[in-house]
CSV table of C-alpha atoms and ligand atoms in Angstrom, one decimal:
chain,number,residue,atom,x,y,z
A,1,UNK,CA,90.8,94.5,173.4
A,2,UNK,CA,92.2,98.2,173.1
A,3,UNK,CA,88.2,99.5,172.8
A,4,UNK,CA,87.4,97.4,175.6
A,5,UNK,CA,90.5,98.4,178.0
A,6,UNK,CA,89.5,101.8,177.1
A,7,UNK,CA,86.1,101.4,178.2
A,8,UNK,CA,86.6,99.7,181.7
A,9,UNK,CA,89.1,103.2,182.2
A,10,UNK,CA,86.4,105.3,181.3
A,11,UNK,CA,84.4,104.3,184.3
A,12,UNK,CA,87.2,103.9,186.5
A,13,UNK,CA,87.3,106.9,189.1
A,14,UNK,CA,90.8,106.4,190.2
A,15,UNK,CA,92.0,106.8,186.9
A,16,UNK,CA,89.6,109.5,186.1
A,17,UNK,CA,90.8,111.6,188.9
A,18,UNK,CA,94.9,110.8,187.6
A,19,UNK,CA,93.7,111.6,184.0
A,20,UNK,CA,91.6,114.7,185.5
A,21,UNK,CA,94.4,116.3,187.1
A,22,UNK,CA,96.9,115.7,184.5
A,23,UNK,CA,98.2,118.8,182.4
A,24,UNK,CA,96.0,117.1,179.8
A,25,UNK,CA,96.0,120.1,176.8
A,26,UNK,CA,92.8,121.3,176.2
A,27,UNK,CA,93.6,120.6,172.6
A,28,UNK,CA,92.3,116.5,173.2
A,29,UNK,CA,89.2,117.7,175.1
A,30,UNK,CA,88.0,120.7,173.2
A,31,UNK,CA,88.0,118.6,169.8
A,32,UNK,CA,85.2,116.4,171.6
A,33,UNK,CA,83.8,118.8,173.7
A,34,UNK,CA,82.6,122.5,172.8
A,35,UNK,CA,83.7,123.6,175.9
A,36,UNK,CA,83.5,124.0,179.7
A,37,UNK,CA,79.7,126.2,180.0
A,38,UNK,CA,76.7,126.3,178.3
A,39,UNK,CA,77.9,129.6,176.4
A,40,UNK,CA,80.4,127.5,174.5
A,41,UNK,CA,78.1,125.3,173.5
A,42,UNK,CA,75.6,127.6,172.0
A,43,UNK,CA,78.4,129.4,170.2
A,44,UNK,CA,79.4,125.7,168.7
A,45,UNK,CA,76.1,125.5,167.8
A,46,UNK,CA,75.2,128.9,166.1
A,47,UNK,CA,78.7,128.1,163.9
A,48,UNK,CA,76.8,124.9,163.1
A,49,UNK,CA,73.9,126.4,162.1
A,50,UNK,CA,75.3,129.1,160.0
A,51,UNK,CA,76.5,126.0,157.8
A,52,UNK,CA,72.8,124.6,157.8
A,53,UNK,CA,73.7,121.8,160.6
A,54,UNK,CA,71.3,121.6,163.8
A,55,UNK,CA,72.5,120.9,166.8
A,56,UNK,CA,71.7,118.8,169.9
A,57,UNK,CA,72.8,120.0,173.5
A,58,UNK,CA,74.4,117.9,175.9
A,59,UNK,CA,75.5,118.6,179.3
A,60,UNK,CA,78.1,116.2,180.2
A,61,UNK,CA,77.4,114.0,183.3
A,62,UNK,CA,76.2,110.7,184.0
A,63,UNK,CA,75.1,108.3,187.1
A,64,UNK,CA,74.9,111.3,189.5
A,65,UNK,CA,74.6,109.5,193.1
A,66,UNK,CA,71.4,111.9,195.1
A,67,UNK,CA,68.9,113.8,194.5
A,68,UNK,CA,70.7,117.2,195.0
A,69,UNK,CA,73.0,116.3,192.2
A,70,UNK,CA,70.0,115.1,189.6
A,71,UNK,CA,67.9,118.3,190.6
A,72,UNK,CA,70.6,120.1,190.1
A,73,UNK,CA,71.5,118.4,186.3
A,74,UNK,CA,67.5,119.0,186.0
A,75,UNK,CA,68.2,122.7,186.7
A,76,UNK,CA,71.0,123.1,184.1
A,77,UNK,CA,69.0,121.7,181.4
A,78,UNK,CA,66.3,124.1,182.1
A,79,UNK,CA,68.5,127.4,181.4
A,80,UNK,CA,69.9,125.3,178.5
A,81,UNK,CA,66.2,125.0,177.2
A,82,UNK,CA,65.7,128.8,178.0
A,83,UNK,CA,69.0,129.7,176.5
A,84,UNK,CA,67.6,128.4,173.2
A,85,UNK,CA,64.6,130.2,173.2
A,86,UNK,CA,66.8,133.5,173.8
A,87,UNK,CA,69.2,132.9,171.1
A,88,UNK,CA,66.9,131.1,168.8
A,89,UNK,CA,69.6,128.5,168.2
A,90,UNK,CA,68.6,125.4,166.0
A,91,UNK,CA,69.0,122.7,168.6
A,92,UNK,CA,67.5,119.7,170.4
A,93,UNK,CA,68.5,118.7,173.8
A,94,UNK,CA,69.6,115.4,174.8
A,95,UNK,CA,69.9,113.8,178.5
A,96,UNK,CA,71.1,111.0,179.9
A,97,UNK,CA,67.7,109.9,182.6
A,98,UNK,CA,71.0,108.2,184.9
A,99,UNK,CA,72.0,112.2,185.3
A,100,UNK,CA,68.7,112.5,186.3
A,101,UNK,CA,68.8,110.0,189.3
A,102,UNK,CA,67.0,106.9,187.4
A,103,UNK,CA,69.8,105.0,189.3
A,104,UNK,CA,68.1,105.3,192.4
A,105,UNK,CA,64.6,106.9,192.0
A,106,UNK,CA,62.8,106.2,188.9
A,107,UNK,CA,59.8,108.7,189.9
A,108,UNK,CA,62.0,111.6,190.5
A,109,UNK,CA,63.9,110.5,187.0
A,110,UNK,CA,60.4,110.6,185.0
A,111,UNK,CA,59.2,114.0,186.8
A,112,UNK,CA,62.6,115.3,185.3
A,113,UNK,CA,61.9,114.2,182.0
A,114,UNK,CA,58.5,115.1,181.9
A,115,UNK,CA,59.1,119.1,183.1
A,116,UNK,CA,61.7,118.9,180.3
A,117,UNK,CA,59.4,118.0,177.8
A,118,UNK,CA,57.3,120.7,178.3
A,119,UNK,CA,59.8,123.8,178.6
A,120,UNK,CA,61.0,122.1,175.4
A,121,UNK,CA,57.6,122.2,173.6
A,122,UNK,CA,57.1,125.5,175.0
A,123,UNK,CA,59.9,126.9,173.2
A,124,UNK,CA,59.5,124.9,170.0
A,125,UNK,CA,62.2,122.3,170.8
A,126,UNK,CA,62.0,118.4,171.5
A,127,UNK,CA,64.1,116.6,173.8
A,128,UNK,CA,66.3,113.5,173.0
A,129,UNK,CA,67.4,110.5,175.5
A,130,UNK,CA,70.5,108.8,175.3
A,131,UNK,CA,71.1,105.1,175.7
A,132,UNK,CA,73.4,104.3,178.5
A,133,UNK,CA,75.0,101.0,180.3
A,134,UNK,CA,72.9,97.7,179.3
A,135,UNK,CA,71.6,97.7,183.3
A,136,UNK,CA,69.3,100.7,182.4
A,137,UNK,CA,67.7,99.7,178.8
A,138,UNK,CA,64.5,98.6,180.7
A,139,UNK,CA,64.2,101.2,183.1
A,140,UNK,CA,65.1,103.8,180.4
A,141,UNK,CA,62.0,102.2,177.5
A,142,UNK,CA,59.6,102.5,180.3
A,143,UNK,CA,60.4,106.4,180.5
A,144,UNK,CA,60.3,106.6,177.1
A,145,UNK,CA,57.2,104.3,176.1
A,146,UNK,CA,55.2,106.2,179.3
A,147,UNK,CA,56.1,110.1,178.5
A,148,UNK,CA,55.7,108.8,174.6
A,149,UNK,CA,52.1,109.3,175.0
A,150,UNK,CA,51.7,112.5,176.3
A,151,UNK,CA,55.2,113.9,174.5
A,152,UNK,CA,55.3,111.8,171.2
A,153,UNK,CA,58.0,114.2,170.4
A,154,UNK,CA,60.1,112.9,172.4
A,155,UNK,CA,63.6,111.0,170.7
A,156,UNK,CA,65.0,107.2,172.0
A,157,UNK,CA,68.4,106.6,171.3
A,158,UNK,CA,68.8,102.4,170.7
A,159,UNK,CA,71.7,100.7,170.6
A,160,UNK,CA,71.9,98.1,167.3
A,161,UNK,CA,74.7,96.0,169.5
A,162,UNK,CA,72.5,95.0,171.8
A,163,UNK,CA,70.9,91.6,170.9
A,164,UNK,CA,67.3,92.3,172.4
A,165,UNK,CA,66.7,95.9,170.6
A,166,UNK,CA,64.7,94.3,167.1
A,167,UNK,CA,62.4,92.5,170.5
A,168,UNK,CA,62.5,96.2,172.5
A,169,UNK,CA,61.5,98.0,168.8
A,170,UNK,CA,59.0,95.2,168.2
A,171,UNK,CA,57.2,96.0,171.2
A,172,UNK,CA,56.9,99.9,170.7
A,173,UNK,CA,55.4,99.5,166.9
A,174,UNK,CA,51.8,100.1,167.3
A,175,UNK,CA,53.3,104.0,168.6
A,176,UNK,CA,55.5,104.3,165.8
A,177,UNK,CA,58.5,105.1,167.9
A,178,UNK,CA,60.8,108.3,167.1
A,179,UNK,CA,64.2,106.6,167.6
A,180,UNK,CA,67.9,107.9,167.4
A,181,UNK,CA,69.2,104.8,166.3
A,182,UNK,CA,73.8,104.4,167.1
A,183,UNK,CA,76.0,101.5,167.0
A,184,UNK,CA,76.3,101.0,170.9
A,185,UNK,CA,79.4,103.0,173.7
A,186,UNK,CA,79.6,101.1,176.4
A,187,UNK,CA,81.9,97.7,177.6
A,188,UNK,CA,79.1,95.1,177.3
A,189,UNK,CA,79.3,91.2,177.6
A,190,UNK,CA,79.4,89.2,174.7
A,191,UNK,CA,76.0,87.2,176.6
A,192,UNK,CA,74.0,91.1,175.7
A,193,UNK,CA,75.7,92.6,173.0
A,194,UNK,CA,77.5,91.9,169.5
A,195,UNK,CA,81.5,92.1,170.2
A,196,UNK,CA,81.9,91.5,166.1
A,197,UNK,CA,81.9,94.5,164.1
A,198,UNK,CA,79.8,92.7,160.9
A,199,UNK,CA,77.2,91.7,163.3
A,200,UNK,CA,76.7,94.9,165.0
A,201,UNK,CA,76.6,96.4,161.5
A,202,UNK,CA,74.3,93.8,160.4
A,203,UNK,CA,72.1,94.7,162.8
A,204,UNK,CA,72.1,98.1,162.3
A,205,UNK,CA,71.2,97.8,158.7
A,206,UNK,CA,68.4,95.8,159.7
A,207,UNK,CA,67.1,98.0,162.7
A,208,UNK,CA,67.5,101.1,159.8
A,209,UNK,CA,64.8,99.4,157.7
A,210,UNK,CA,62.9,98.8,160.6
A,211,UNK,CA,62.3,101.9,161.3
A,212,UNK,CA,62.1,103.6,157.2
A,213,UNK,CA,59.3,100.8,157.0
A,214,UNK,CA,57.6,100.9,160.7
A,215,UNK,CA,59.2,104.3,162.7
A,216,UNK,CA,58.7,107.9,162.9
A,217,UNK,CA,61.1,110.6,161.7
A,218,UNK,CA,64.4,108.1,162.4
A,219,UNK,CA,67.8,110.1,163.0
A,220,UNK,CA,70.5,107.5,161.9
A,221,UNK,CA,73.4,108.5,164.4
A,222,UNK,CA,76.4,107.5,163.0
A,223,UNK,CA,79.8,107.9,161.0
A,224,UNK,CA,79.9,104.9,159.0
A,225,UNK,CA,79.4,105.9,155.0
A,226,UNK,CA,78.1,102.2,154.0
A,227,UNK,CA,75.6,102.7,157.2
A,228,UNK,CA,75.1,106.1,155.8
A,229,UNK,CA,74.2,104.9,152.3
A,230,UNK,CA,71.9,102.0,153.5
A,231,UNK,CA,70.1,104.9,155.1
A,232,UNK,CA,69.6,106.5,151.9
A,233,UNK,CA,68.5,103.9,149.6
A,234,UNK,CA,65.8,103.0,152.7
A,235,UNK,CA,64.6,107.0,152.4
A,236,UNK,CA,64.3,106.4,148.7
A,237,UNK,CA,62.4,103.4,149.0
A,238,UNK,CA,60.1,104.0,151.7
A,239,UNK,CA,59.4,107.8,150.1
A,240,UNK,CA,61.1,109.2,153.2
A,241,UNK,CA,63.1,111.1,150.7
A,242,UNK,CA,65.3,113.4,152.5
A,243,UNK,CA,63.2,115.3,155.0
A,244,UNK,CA,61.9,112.6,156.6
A,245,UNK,CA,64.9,111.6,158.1
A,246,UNK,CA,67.5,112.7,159.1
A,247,UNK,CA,71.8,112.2,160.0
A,248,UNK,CA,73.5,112.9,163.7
A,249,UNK,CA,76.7,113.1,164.0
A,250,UNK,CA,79.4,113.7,166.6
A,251,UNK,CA,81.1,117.1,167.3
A,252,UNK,CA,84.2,116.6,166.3
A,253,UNK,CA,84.0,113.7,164.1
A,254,UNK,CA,83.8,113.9,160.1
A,255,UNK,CA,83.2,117.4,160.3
A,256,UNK,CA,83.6,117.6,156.3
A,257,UNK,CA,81.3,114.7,156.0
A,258,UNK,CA,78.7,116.8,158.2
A,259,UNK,CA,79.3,119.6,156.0
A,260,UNK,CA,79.2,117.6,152.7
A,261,UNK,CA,75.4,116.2,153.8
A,262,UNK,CA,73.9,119.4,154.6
A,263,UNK,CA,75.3,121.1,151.6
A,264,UNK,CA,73.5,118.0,149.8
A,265,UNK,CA,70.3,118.8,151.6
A,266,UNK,CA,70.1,116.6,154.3
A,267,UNK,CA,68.9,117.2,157.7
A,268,UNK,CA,72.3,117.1,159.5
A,269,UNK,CA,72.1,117.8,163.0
A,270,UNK,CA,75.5,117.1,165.5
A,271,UNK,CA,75.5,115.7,169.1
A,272,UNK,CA,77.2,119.2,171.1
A,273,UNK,CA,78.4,118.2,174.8
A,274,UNK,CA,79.5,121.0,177.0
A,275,UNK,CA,80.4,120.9,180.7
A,276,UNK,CA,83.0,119.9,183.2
A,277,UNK,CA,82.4,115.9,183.8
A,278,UNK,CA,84.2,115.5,180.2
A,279,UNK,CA,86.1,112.4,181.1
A,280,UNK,CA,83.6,109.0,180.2
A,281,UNK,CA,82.5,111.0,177.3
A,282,UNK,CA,86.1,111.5,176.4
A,283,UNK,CA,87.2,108.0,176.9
A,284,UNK,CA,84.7,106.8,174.8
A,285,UNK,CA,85.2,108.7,172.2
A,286,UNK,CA,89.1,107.2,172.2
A,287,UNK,CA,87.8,104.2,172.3
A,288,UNK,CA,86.4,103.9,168.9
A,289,UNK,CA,89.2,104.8,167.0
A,290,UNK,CA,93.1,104.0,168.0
A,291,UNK,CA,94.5,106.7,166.5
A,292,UNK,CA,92.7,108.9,169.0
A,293,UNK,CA,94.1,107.2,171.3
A,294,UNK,CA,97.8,107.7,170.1
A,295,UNK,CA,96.9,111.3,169.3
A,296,UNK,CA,95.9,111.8,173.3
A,297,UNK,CA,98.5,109.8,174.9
A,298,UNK,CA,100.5,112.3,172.4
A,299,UNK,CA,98.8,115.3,174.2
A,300,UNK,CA,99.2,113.7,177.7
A,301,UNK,CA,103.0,113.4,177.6
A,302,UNK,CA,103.7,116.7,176.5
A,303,UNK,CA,101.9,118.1,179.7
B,1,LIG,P1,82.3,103.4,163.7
B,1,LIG,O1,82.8,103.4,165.1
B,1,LIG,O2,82.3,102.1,163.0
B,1,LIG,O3,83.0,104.5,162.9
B,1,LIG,C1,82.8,104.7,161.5
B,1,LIG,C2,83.9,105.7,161.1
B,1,LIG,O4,83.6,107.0,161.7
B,1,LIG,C3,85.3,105.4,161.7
B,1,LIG,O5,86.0,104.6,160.7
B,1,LIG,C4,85.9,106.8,161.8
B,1,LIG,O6,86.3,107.2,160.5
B,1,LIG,C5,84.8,107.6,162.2
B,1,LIG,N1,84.7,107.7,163.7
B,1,LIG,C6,83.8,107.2,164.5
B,1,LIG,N2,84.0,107.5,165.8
B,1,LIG,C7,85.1,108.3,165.8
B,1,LIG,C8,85.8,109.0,166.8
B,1,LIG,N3,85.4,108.9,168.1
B,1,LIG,N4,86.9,109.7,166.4
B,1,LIG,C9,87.2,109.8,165.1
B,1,LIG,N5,86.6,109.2,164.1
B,1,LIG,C10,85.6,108.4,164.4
B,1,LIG,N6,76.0,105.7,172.0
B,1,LIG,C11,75.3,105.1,173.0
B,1,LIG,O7,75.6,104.1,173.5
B,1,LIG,N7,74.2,105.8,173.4
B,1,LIG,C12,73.8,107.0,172.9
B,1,LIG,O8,72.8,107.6,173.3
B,1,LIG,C13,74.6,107.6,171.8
B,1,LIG,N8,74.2,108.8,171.3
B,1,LIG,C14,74.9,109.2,170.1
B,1,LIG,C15,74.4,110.3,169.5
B,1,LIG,C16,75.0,110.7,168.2
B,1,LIG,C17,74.5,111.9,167.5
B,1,LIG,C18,76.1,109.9,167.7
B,1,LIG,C19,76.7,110.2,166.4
B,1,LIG,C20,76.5,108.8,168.4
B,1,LIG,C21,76.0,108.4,169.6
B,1,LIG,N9,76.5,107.4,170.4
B,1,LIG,C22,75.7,106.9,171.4
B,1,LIG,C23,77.8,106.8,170.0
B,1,LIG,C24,77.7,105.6,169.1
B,1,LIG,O9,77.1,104.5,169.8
B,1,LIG,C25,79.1,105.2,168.6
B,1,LIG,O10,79.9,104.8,169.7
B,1,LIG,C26,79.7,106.2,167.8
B,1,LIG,O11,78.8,106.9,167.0
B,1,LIG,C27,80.8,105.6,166.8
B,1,LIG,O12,80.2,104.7,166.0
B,1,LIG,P2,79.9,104.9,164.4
B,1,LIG,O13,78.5,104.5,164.2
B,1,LIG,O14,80.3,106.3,164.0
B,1,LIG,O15,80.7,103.8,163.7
């Protein structure tokens, strides 16, 4: 009820502008967020990489509303991806193709992704696309499966609370998809996706061996040590062993964990968003756990 309360807020404007302009202290934001620019970000990430953790950029935005805006989200990404080549950081970059105006013109969206995908290559780097709202799975696996072929590089994020992803992966097997493979954000109805935390689990055990025994290269994006451990005794069984594989994890979130996995010698790499539009990001990240939530409401009264 709380998670999906929570949820509904975070794509609520009206509350988003109260919560905006509320002496919020930067304390709740900047344990999710590396910060406010791109510089932030790539200092987060060169801290990372000092401990033998990778990163993966993300400039904060979603569902931009014209052209102007996605061009101009397009535009960011492309100093990010030249920033990287500069500082010779160790980090992907991961977008969001609804910040890239697939909400209203799919074309424009792919010709986005595609430019990406190049300056990406070019500078020995891959990019990664997030899963958003249930509305824009279809439209977002028809990006991926058509720039697939001429950028196989390219990284999927699926959702294992959404009852149609084993059909979706189904359909992508004879490419040996490179997925990103998380639990699931967003509010969604029970008719789409599993509300019950053993079936969402279940299914993301499943989905892991799906792609050990039938993927490319997964990246098993989450926080959950049992989900964690599946993942491992998959890698030892399908000979992945632990460089064929590898562990995302939030910035912010289980930071010793992170640390603990790369000292092991896993490929750790940690999801980095910078940028103003914090606040569905944020919201979702209080949303999985309740003592964030106290922790923030904490933050909120103090001004
Ligand atoms: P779960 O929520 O069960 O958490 C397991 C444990 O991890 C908790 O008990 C707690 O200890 C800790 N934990 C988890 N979240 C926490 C938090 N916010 N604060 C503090 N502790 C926390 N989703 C999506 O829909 N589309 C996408 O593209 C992506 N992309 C993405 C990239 C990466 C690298 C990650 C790690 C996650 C995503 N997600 C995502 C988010 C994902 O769907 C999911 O909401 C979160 O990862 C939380 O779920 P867990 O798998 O960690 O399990």
């Amino acid at each position: 009820m709380l998670n999906r309360t929570l949820l509904w807020v975070a794509e609520n404007r009206r509350v988003e502008n109260l919560v905006s302009s509320a002496m919020l202290t930067r304390n709740v934001v900047s344990r999710f967020v590396a910060g406010e620019d791109l510089e932030d970000a790539v200092e987060a990430i060169k801290s990372l990489n000092a401990g033998g953790i990778g990163g993966i950029l993300d400039l904060l935005g979603e569902g931009v509303k014209n052209s102007q805006e996605a061009n101009s989200a397009a535009g960011d990404y492309l100093a990010a991806i030249r920033r990287i080549q500069e500082t010779g950081i160790d980090t992907t970059v991961s977008i969001k193709l609804t910040q890239l105006g697939l909400g209203f013109d799919k074309g424009a969206a792919i010709d986005h992704v595609r430019r990406l995908a190049a300056e990406a290559r070019a500078v020995g780097t891959l990019v990664e696309i997030d899963m958003e709202q249930s509305s824009f799975v279809s439209d977002t696996l028809d990006v991926y499966r058509l720039l697939q072929v001429d950028f196989p590089e390219l990284r999927l994020a699926m959702q294992s609370y959404l009852r149609r992803s084993p059909v979706d992966l189904q359909m992508m097997a004879a490419a040996s998809p490179r997925i990103r493979l998380v639990k699931g954000a967003y509010a969604e109805s029970p008719s789409v996706a599993f509300q019950k935390r053993s079936e969402i689990d279940g299914q993301y055990a499943w989905l892991t061996d799906w792609l050990f025994e039938r993927g490319r290269d997964p990246a098993i994006a989450t926080h959950d040590l049992a989900l964690i451990e599946h993942a491992k005794r998959a890698a030892a069984r399908t000979g992945a062993g632990n460089s064929g594989w590898e562990i995302q994890m939030l910035y912010g979130v289980r930071r010793e964990l992170q640390t603990e996995l790369a000292r092991r010698g896993h490929r750790v790499r940690t999801y980095v968003p910078y940028g103003s539009a914090w606040y569905p990001y944020l919201m979702r990240r209080l949303a999985e756990r309740p003592a964030n939530l106290r922790f923030f409401l904490r933050a909120l009264t103090r001004g």
